[in-house]
Amino acid sequence: MDTHRADENLRVIRSLLERTTLYRRSLAPVLLSSGVGGLLAGVGGWLWQPGSALLFGIYWYAVAVVLVALALALVSRQAHRSGEAMWSPPARRVVGGLTPAFVCGLALGIYRMLGTDGSLDACWHMLVLWLVFYGCGLQ
């Protein structure tokens, strides 16, 4: 067997082993904090009653930014405690799989938020868009 073929076989084996590693972060704290934060934000939005699609969108995008920052902080803390890199190959694959759907949901939500006359009917459209792309991201 020549060395070029052996190097290629090792590269393939290494790639397969990286793909089979588990994403080992405990997602319970991230999911619980995001769920509780979303519920609290839902109650806050219900009590506040935003009067336009623009305010509705701004409110929920701000909530999303805060909850994503909290999730990143929790994952970073877990990685630091276990002495591992935060951006491991499995973590990069998870983020790479989520990113296209989340970016599409963000872009179409902003388009819908800014492209309306400000009526609250647009809020339902944004909500459906966000739910569809969130579901796509979790696939």
C-alpha positions as a printed NumPy array, in Angstrom:
array([[  0.   ,   0.   ,   0.   ],
       [  1.454,   3.369,  -0.956],
       [  1.737,   6.213,   1.555],
       [ -0.701,   8.476,  -0.33 ],
       [ -3.453,   5.876,  -0.105],
       [ -2.678,   5.237,   3.576],
       [ -2.863,   8.979,   4.323],
       [ -6.203,   9.185,   2.534],
       [ -7.549,   6.221,   4.523],
       [ -6.452,   7.847,   7.791],
       [ -8.133,  11.099,   6.787],
       [-11.392,   9.24 ,   6.062],
       [-11.218,   7.313,   9.334],
       [-10.516,  10.496,  11.312],
       [-13.436,  12.243,   9.612],
       [-15.787,   9.357,  10.415],
       [-14.669,   9.303,  14.045],
       [-15.271,  13.055,  14.399],
       [-18.774,  12.641,  13.018],
       [-19.62 ,   9.924,  15.519],
       [-18.593,  11.909,  18.586],
       [-21.475,  13.035,  20.716],
       [-22.389,  16.585,  21.463],
       [-21.735,  16.213,  25.184],
       [-23.024,  19.469,  26.59 ],
       [-25.907,  19.109,  29.008],
       [-28.769,  20.905,  27.337],
       [-31.112,  20.804,  30.348],
       [-29.95 ,  24.153,  31.834],
       [-30.033,  25.817,  28.416],
       [-33.488,  24.518,  27.548],
       [-34.94 ,  25.223,  30.987],
       [-33.619,  28.779,  31.085],
       [-34.802,  29.45 ,  27.534],
       [-38.222,  27.975,  28.264],
       [-38.689,  29.928,  31.476],
       [-37.392,  33.097,  29.791],
       [-39.8  ,  32.589,  26.888],
       [-42.73 ,  32.06 ,  29.257],
       [-41.856,  35.178,  31.231],
       [-41.463,  37.174,  28.029],
       [-44.826,  35.837,  26.822],
       [-46.518,  36.986,  30.017],
       [-44.737,  40.339,  29.734],
       [-45.856,  40.749,  26.117],
       [-49.41 ,  39.802,  27.013],
       [-49.486,  42.366,  29.831],
       [-47.839,  45.047,  27.688],
       [-49.979,  44.5  ,  24.568],
       [-47.752,  46.06 ,  21.856],
       [-49.836,  48.228,  19.571],
       [-48.079,  47.52 ,  16.277],
       [-46.272,  44.812,  14.379],
       [-43.05 ,  46.824,  14.656],
       [-43.159,  46.929,  18.464],
       [-44.134,  43.246,  18.578],
       [-41.161,  42.323,  16.392],
       [-38.692,  44.496,  18.261],
       [-39.838,  43.051,  21.589],
       [-39.455,  39.428,  20.497],
       [-36.156,  40.005,  18.71 ],
       [-34.806,  41.603,  21.909],
       [-36.026,  38.587,  23.897],
       [-34.324,  36.273,  21.39 ],
       [-31.004,  38.137,  21.663],
       [-31.079,  37.963,  25.475],
       [-31.971,  34.257,  25.525],
       [-29.336,  33.328,  22.92 ],
       [-26.71 ,  35.239,  24.923],
       [-27.814,  33.374,  28.058],
       [-27.612,  30.023,  26.237],
       [-24.113,  30.814,  24.96 ],
       [-23.006,  31.819,  28.446],
       [-24.319,  28.555,  29.911],
       [-22.658,  26.427,  27.218],
       [-19.411,  28.365,  27.579],
       [-19.462,  27.831,  31.343],
       [-20.052,  24.095,  30.898],
       [-17.167,  23.83 ,  28.446],
       [-14.852,  25.807,  30.724],
       [-15.723,  23.629,  33.733],
       [-15.045,  20.425,  31.813],
       [-11.818,  21.798,  30.312],
       [-13.034,  21.356,  26.734],
       [-13.231,  23.729,  23.814],
       [-16.617,  25.395,  23.374],
       [-16.488,  25.195,  19.568],
       [-15.831,  21.49 ,  19.194],
       [-16.609,  19.785,  15.861],
       [-20.004,  18.539,  17.142],
       [-20.872,  22.046,  18.394],
       [-19.947,  23.52 ,  15.016],
       [-22.202,  20.983,  13.282],
       [-25.122,  21.822,  15.594],
       [-24.714,  25.561,  15.014],
       [-24.192,  25.007,  11.279],
       [-27.436,  23.042,  11.093],
       [-29.448,  25.649,  12.982],
       [-28.069,  28.77 ,  11.328],
       [-29.733,  28.668,   7.86 ],
       [-33.254,  28.215,   9.231],
       [-32.781,  30.793,  11.972],
       [-31.324,  33.378,   9.577],
       [-34.22 ,  32.842,   7.146],
       [-36.726,  33.237,   9.986],
       [-34.962,  36.399,  11.124],
       [-34.839,  37.928,   7.635],
       [-38.43 ,  37.103,   6.71 ],
       [-39.656,  38.259,  10.116],
       [-37.916,  41.621,   9.681],
       [-39.249,  41.9  ,   6.132],
       [-42.778,  41.181,   7.357],
       [-42.396,  43.499,  10.345],
       [-41.18 ,  46.465,   8.283],
       [-43.242,  45.763,   5.164],
       [-46.645,  46.152,   6.809],
       [-48.907,  49.047,   7.6  ],
       [-48.311,  48.34 ,  11.266],
       [-51.439,  46.262,  11.775],
       [-51.431,  43.516,  14.334],
       [-52.394,  40.958,  11.657],
       [-48.729,  40.948,  10.638],
       [-47.884,  39.638,  14.127],
       [-49.657,  36.37 ,  13.34 ],
       [-47.743,  36.072,  10.081],
       [-44.439,  36.678,  11.854],
       [-45.335,  34.169,  14.539],
       [-46.1  ,  31.476,  11.953],
       [-42.88 ,  32.242,  10.044],
       [-40.812,  32.013,  13.209],
       [-42.419,  28.734,  14.269],
       [-41.923,  27.154,  10.835],
       [-38.256,  28.114,  10.612],
       [-37.638,  27.164,  14.246],
       [-39.035,  23.728,  13.45 ],
       [-36.859,  23.509,  10.347],
       [-33.794,  24.391,  12.417],
       [-34.511,  21.604,  14.876],
       [-34.714,  18.968,  12.161]])
